[in-house]
mmCIF file of C-alpha atoms and ligand atoms in Angstrom:
data_model
loop_
_atom_site.group_PDB
_atom_site.id
_atom_site.type_symbol
_atom_site.label_atom_id
_atom_site.label_comp_id
_atom_site.label_asym_id
_atom_site.label_seq_id
_atom_site.Cartn_x
_atom_site.Cartn_y
_atom_site.Cartn_z
ATOM 1 C CA MET F 1 2.932 -12.479 -23.921
ATOM 2 C CA GLY F 2 4.105 -8.902 -23.567
ATOM 3 C CA TYR F 3 3.425 -6.847 -20.488
ATOM 4 C CA SER F 4 1.032 -3.879 -20.608
ATOM 5 C CA ALA F 5 0.401 -3.175 -16.843
ATOM 6 C CA VAL F 6 2.435 -2.779 -13.663
ATOM 7 C CA LEU F 7 0.993 -3.425 -10.307
ATOM 8 C CA PHE F 8 2.572 -2.100 -7.246
ATOM 9 C CA ASP F 9 2.568 -2.671 -3.549
ATOM 10 C CA LEU F 10 2.447 0.574 -1.536
ATOM 11 C CA TYR F 11 4.260 0.568 1.806
ATOM 12 C CA GLY F 12 7.907 -0.200 1.523
ATOM 13 C CA THR F 13 7.594 -0.153 -2.250
ATOM 14 C CA LEU F 14 6.417 3.392 -3.345
ATOM 15 C CA ALA F 15 6.519 5.163 0.174
ATOM 16 C CA PRO F 16 7.908 4.269 3.582
ATOM 17 C CA GLY F 17 5.644 2.229 5.980
ATOM 18 C CA GLY F 18 6.845 4.061 8.920
ATOM 19 C CA THR F 19 8.939 2.714 11.769
ATOM 20 C CA ARG F 20 7.301 0.933 14.656
ATOM 21 C CA ALA F 21 8.525 3.851 17.000
ATOM 22 C CA THR F 22 6.759 6.348 14.752
ATOM 23 C CA ARG F 23 3.585 4.386 14.644
ATOM 24 C CA ASP F 24 3.576 3.849 18.436
ATOM 25 C CA ALA F 25 4.268 7.478 19.000
ATOM 26 C CA VAL F 26 1.029 8.374 17.151
ATOM 27 C CA SER F 27 -0.853 5.724 18.989
ATOM 28 C CA LEU F 28 0.286 7.295 22.280
ATOM 29 C CA GLN F 29 -1.252 10.647 21.052
ATOM 30 C CA VAL F 30 -4.381 9.001 19.747
ATOM 31 C CA ALA F 31 -4.865 7.242 23.211
ATOM 32 C CA ASP F 32 -4.539 10.631 24.730
ATOM 33 C CA ASP F 33 -7.162 11.939 22.348
ATOM 34 C CA LEU F 34 -9.500 9.007 23.225
ATOM 35 C CA GLY F 35 -8.845 9.159 26.905
ATOM 36 C CA VAL F 36 -7.600 5.471 27.229
ATOM 37 C CA ASP F 37 -4.479 3.861 28.646
ATOM 38 C CA PRO F 38 -1.685 4.670 26.103
ATOM 39 C CA THR F 39 0.278 1.438 26.528
ATOM 40 C CA ALA F 40 -2.658 -0.768 26.210
ATOM 41 C CA PHE F 41 -3.890 1.159 23.279
ATOM 42 C CA CYS F 42 -0.499 0.739 21.459
ATOM 43 C CA ASP F 43 -0.717 -3.115 21.991
ATOM 44 C CA LEU F 44 -4.341 -3.102 20.853
ATOM 45 C CA VAL F 45 -3.577 -1.179 17.624
ATOM 46 C CA ARG F 46 -0.889 -3.758 16.869
ATOM 47 C CA ASP F 47 -3.036 -6.767 17.874
ATOM 48 C CA THR F 48 -5.951 -5.678 15.687
ATOM 49 C CA PHE F 49 -3.596 -5.215 12.643
ATOM 50 C CA LEU F 50 -5.207 -8.151 10.625
ATOM 51 C CA ASP F 51 -8.776 -7.039 11.454
ATOM 52 C CA ARG F 52 -8.092 -3.438 10.519
ATOM 53 C CA THR F 53 -6.345 -4.593 7.352
ATOM 54 C CA LEU F 54 -9.362 -6.613 6.324
ATOM 55 C CA GLY F 55 -11.702 -3.650 7.120
ATOM 56 C CA ARG F 56 -13.554 -5.577 9.877
ATOM 57 C CA LEU F 57 -13.790 -2.674 12.242
ATOM 58 C CA GLY F 58 -15.625 -0.330 9.845
ATOM 59 C CA SER F 59 -14.731 3.269 9.044
ATOM 60 C CA LEU F 60 -11.903 4.957 10.848
ATOM 61 C CA GLU F 61 -14.363 6.637 13.241
ATOM 62 C CA GLU F 62 -15.983 3.205 14.036
ATOM 63 C CA THR F 63 -12.469 1.615 14.508
ATOM 64 C CA LEU F 64 -11.348 4.173 16.938
ATOM 65 C CA ARG F 65 -14.603 4.017 18.924
ATOM 66 C CA THR F 66 -14.366 0.234 19.084
ATOM 67 C CA LEU F 67 -10.677 0.205 20.049
ATOM 68 C CA ALA F 68 -11.401 2.792 22.802
ATOM 69 C CA GLY F 69 -14.425 0.866 23.958
ATOM 70 C CA ARG F 70 -12.452 -2.427 24.333
ATOM 71 C CA LEU F 71 -10.277 -0.395 26.762
ATOM 72 C CA GLY F 72 -13.243 0.994 28.746
ATOM 73 C CA GLY F 73 -13.280 4.348 26.950
ATOM 74 C CA SER F 74 -16.302 6.225 25.585
ATOM 75 C CA PRO F 75 -14.751 9.178 23.668
ATOM 76 C CA ASP F 76 -17.137 12.032 22.469
ATOM 77 C CA ASP F 77 -17.330 13.151 18.895
ATOM 78 C CA ALA F 78 -14.720 15.754 19.223
ATOM 79 C CA ALA F 79 -12.255 13.380 20.675
ATOM 80 C CA VAL F 80 -12.796 10.942 17.933
ATOM 81 C CA GLU F 81 -12.392 13.633 15.423
ATOM 82 C CA ARG F 82 -9.034 14.610 16.902
ATOM 83 C CA ALA F 83 -7.949 10.930 16.809
ATOM 84 C CA VAL F 84 -9.211 10.500 13.247
ATOM 85 C CA GLY F 85 -7.162 13.582 12.148
ATOM 86 C CA ARG F 86 -4.037 12.400 13.755
ATOM 87 C CA ARG F 87 -4.263 8.916 12.002
ATOM 88 C CA LEU F 88 -5.014 10.499 8.729
ATOM 89 C CA GLY F 89 -2.108 12.811 9.225
ATOM 90 C CA MET F 90 0.338 10.086 9.943
ATOM 91 C CA THR F 91 -0.852 8.227 6.654
ATOM 92 C CA ALA F 92 -0.556 11.454 4.621
ATOM 93 C CA SER F 93 2.887 12.152 5.853
ATOM 94 C CA LEU F 94 4.033 8.716 4.955
ATOM 95 C CA LEU F 95 2.517 8.960 1.441
ATOM 96 C CA GLU F 96 4.119 12.370 0.925
ATOM 97 C CA GLN F 97 7.495 10.819 1.365
ATOM 98 C CA THR F 98 7.093 8.690 -1.737
ATOM 99 C CA TRP F 99 10.258 8.149 -3.724
ATOM 100 C CA ALA F 100 8.350 6.782 -6.861
ATOM 101 C CA LEU F 101 6.871 9.684 -8.835
ATOM 102 C CA GLU F 102 9.498 9.927 -11.483
ATOM 103 C CA VAL F 103 9.624 6.306 -12.145
ATOM 104 C CA LEU F 104 5.744 6.085 -12.297
ATOM 105 C CA ASP F 105 5.596 9.012 -14.681
ATOM 106 C CA GLU F 106 8.201 7.326 -17.022
ATOM 107 C CA LEU F 107 6.271 4.023 -16.926
ATOM 108 C CA ARG F 108 3.067 5.822 -17.859
ATOM 109 C CA ASP F 109 4.953 7.663 -20.735
ATOM 110 C CA ARG F 110 5.991 4.201 -21.883
ATOM 111 C CA GLY F 111 2.384 3.205 -22.143
ATOM 112 C CA TYR F 112 1.908 0.992 -19.119
ATOM 113 C CA ALA F 113 -1.171 0.973 -17.100
ATOM 114 C CA LEU F 114 -0.600 1.267 -13.406
ATOM 115 C CA ALA F 115 -2.556 -0.200 -10.468
ATOM 116 C CA LEU F 116 -1.948 -0.337 -6.696
ATOM 117 C CA VAL F 117 -2.664 -3.491 -4.725
ATOM 118 C CA SER F 118 -2.261 -2.705 -0.942
ATOM 119 C CA ASP F 119 -2.704 -4.571 2.305
ATOM 120 C CA CYS F 120 -3.602 -1.509 4.531
ATOM 121 C CA SER F 121 -6.031 -0.252 7.063
ATOM 122 C CA VAL F 122 -8.811 2.189 6.176
ATOM 123 C CA GLU F 123 -6.765 5.347 6.637
ATOM 124 C CA THR F 124 -4.841 4.651 3.532
ATOM 125 C CA ALA F 125 -7.996 4.215 1.422
ATOM 126 C CA VAL F 126 -9.317 7.588 2.701
ATOM 127 C CA VAL F 127 -6.058 9.554 2.158
ATOM 128 C CA TRP F 128 -4.993 7.967 -1.095
ATOM 129 C CA PRO F 129 -7.224 9.960 -3.467
ATOM 130 C CA THR F 130 -5.598 13.197 -2.115
ATOM 131 C CA THR F 131 -1.982 12.092 -2.819
ATOM 132 C CA ALA F 132 0.354 12.868 -5.765
ATOM 133 C CA LEU F 133 0.619 9.056 -6.203
ATOM 134 C CA ALA F 134 -3.115 8.496 -6.875
ATOM 135 C CA GLU F 135 -3.199 10.565 -10.044
ATOM 136 C CA ARG F 136 -0.608 8.254 -11.602
ATOM 137 C CA PHE F 137 -2.745 5.116 -11.088
ATOM 138 C CA GLN F 138 -5.696 3.917 -12.978
ATOM 139 C CA THR F 139 -6.887 2.056 -9.929
ATOM 140 C CA ALA F 140 -6.190 1.021 -6.390
ATOM 141 C CA ALA F 141 -7.273 -2.212 -4.659
ATOM 142 C CA PHE F 142 -7.162 -1.935 -0.861
ATOM 143 C CA SER F 143 -7.413 -4.898 1.389
ATOM 144 C CA SER F 144 -9.602 -2.873 3.846
ATOM 145 C CA VAL F 145 -12.119 -2.114 1.189
ATOM 146 C CA HIS F 146 -12.295 -5.464 -0.472
ATOM 147 C CA GLY F 147 -12.059 -7.543 2.731
ATOM 148 C CA VAL F 148 -9.350 -9.768 1.453
ATOM 149 C CA LYS F 149 -5.532 -9.368 1.551
ATOM 150 C CA LYS F 150 -2.604 -10.537 -0.328
ATOM 151 C CA PRO F 151 -1.910 -13.278 -1.360
ATOM 152 C CA ASP F 152 -5.562 -13.795 -2.111
ATOM 153 C CA ALA F 153 -5.979 -13.852 -5.729
ATOM 154 C CA ARG F 154 -9.253 -11.698 -5.396
ATOM 155 C CA LEU F 155 -7.338 -8.501 -4.387
ATOM 156 C CA TYR F 156 -4.928 -8.711 -7.431
ATOM 157 C CA ARG F 157 -8.020 -9.491 -9.670
ATOM 158 C CA ALA F 158 -9.831 -6.416 -8.286
ATOM 159 C CA ALA F 159 -7.054 -4.383 -9.879
ATOM 160 C CA THR F 160 -6.706 -6.389 -13.136
ATOM 161 C CA ASP F 161 -10.478 -6.436 -13.692
ATOM 162 C CA VAL F 162 -10.585 -2.641 -13.605
ATOM 163 C CA LEU F 163 -7.525 -2.387 -15.993
ATOM 164 C CA GLY F 164 -9.141 -5.011 -18.251
ATOM 165 C CA VAL F 165 -5.946 -6.972 -18.451
ATOM 166 C CA GLU F 166 -5.012 -10.635 -17.761
ATOM 167 C CA PRO F 167 -2.567 -11.475 -14.955
ATOM 168 C CA GLU F 168 -0.067 -12.763 -17.601
ATOM 169 C CA GLU F 169 0.101 -9.190 -19.003
ATOM 170 C CA CYS F 170 1.090 -7.883 -15.543
ATOM 171 C CA VAL F 171 4.319 -7.117 -13.854
ATOM 172 C CA TYR F 172 3.876 -7.063 -10.068
ATOM 173 C CA VAL F 173 6.447 -5.125 -7.903
ATOM 174 C CA GLY F 174 6.700 -5.257 -4.166
ATOM 175 C CA ASP F 175 9.030 -5.358 -1.227
ATOM 176 C CA GLY F 176 7.880 -8.720 -0.336
ATOM 177 C CA GLY F 177 5.380 -8.497 2.548
ATOM 178 C CA SER F 178 2.165 -10.496 2.783
ATOM 179 C CA THR F 179 3.613 -13.263 0.665
ATOM 180 C CA GLU F 180 2.634 -10.917 -2.198
ATOM 181 C CA LEU F 181 5.266 -12.131 -4.650
ATOM 182 C CA PRO F 182 4.401 -15.790 -4.643
ATOM 183 C CA GLY F 183 0.702 -14.726 -4.782
ATOM 184 C CA ALA F 184 1.259 -12.710 -7.899
ATOM 185 C CA ALA F 185 3.477 -15.292 -9.451
ATOM 186 C CA ALA F 186 0.844 -18.052 -8.792
ATOM 187 C CA LEU F 187 -1.623 -15.939 -10.982
ATOM 188 C CA GLY F 188 0.822 -15.790 -13.797
ATOM 189 C CA MET F 189 2.282 -12.332 -13.277
ATOM 190 C CA ARG F 190 5.918 -11.502 -13.461
ATOM 191 C CA ALA F 191 6.795 -10.817 -9.862
ATOM 192 C CA ILE F 192 9.694 -8.569 -8.974
ATOM 193 C CA TRP F 193 10.958 -8.160 -5.551
ATOM 194 C CA LEU F 194 12.088 -4.602 -4.560
ATOM 195 C CA ASP F 195 14.910 -5.535 -2.229
ATOM 196 C CA HIS F 196 16.119 -2.207 -0.984
ATOM 197 C CA PRO F 197 17.752 -0.643 1.957
ATOM 198 C CA GLY F 198 16.030 1.952 4.057
ATOM 199 C CA ASN F 199 12.812 0.023 3.849
ATOM 200 C CA ASP F 200 11.711 0.922 7.351
ATOM 201 C CA GLY F 201 8.165 -0.326 7.326
ATOM 202 C CA GLY F 202 7.740 -3.393 4.879
ATOM 203 C CA ALA F 203 8.781 -6.882 5.390
ATOM 204 C CA ALA F 204 11.469 -8.404 3.299
ATOM 205 C CA ASP F 205 10.748 -11.746 1.823
ATOM 206 C CA PRO F 206 13.820 -13.892 2.321
ATOM 207 C CA GLY F 207 12.164 -16.894 0.894
ATOM 208 C CA TRP F 208 11.788 -15.241 -2.535
ATOM 209 C CA SER F 209 14.342 -16.580 -5.041
ATOM 210 C CA GLY F 210 12.824 -15.029 -8.149
ATOM 211 C CA GLU F 211 13.558 -11.711 -9.960
ATOM 212 C CA ALA F 212 14.789 -8.971 -7.778
ATOM 213 C CA ILE F 213 15.801 -5.263 -8.065
ATOM 214 C CA HIS F 214 17.449 -2.996 -5.549
ATOM 215 C CA GLU F 215 15.951 0.320 -6.693
ATOM 216 C CA LEU F 216 12.600 1.130 -8.258
ATOM 217 C CA ARG F 217 14.452 2.947 -11.057
ATOM 218 C CA GLU F 218 15.771 -0.448 -12.258
ATOM 219 C CA LEU F 219 12.306 -1.091 -13.491
ATOM 220 C CA LEU F 220 13.015 1.257 -16.514
ATOM 221 C CA GLY F 221 15.764 -1.011 -17.733
ATOM 222 C CA LEU F 222 13.342 -3.913 -17.709
ATOM 223 C CA LEU F 223 10.225 -2.438 -19.197
ATOM 224 C CA ARG F 224 10.599 -1.040 -22.684
ATOM 225 C CA PRO F 225 8.137 1.490 -24.210
ATOM 226 C CA LEU F 226 5.057 -0.232 -25.364
ATOM 227 C CA HIS F 227 4.955 1.724 -28.736
ATOM 228 C CA VAL F 228 7.374 3.654 -30.795
ATOM 229 C CA PRO F 229 6.163 7.133 -31.235
ATOM 230 C CA ALA F 230 5.191 7.964 -34.805
ATOM 231 C CA PRO F 231 6.932 11.065 -36.320
ATOM 232 C CA GLY F 232 5.081 14.201 -34.983
ATOM 233 C CA ASP F 233 3.695 12.079 -32.091
HETATM 234 MG MG1 LIG L 301 5.127 -3.615 1.346
#
């Protein structure tokens, strides 16, 4: 079967995931906003990664109130608002550093439907619609919205259902975190590992022995235009 859609991971694939140092620096500032112990807050943010990725702590406001509460804090609305702004600002900054726009535009010109499948906390789902990336995609499936994460088939299916395509028609591209490549392959997708340097936030997948590229641009050599333009097209 030919391929008609490309599904992408987000962090480490289309944009940097941010270094641990960067993330901790923001957590220290957020702790200050919320009036809780900075070191304990950094630990708590990391320790709640899974719950936040699955959207179990609610909206960003609810998440920050809950985390502060666990450390004995009770921030007022203005404090939570400052903290929310800081978390959203960090996310927006990461997504602004995308290296993928030209490749995405070319894939769209070639006729491919594009979807995002991302394991991420609620901040990303909030910021995504405002980004230059979002307008290139037909749909985005976020773990924090759907309550499941890769490699759960339901998250990939959330994207393919909107596109109206079967998994066998999809190429999946990711830097290999979340066991995302075997998960995509198990559904029948063509899974491609983006194994590239400078990937500061994502997790490499050393167990993946399937197809791999080292730059996103290499996709353009693998995915031909879906139609030949007619004269005057
Ligand atoms: Mg990734």
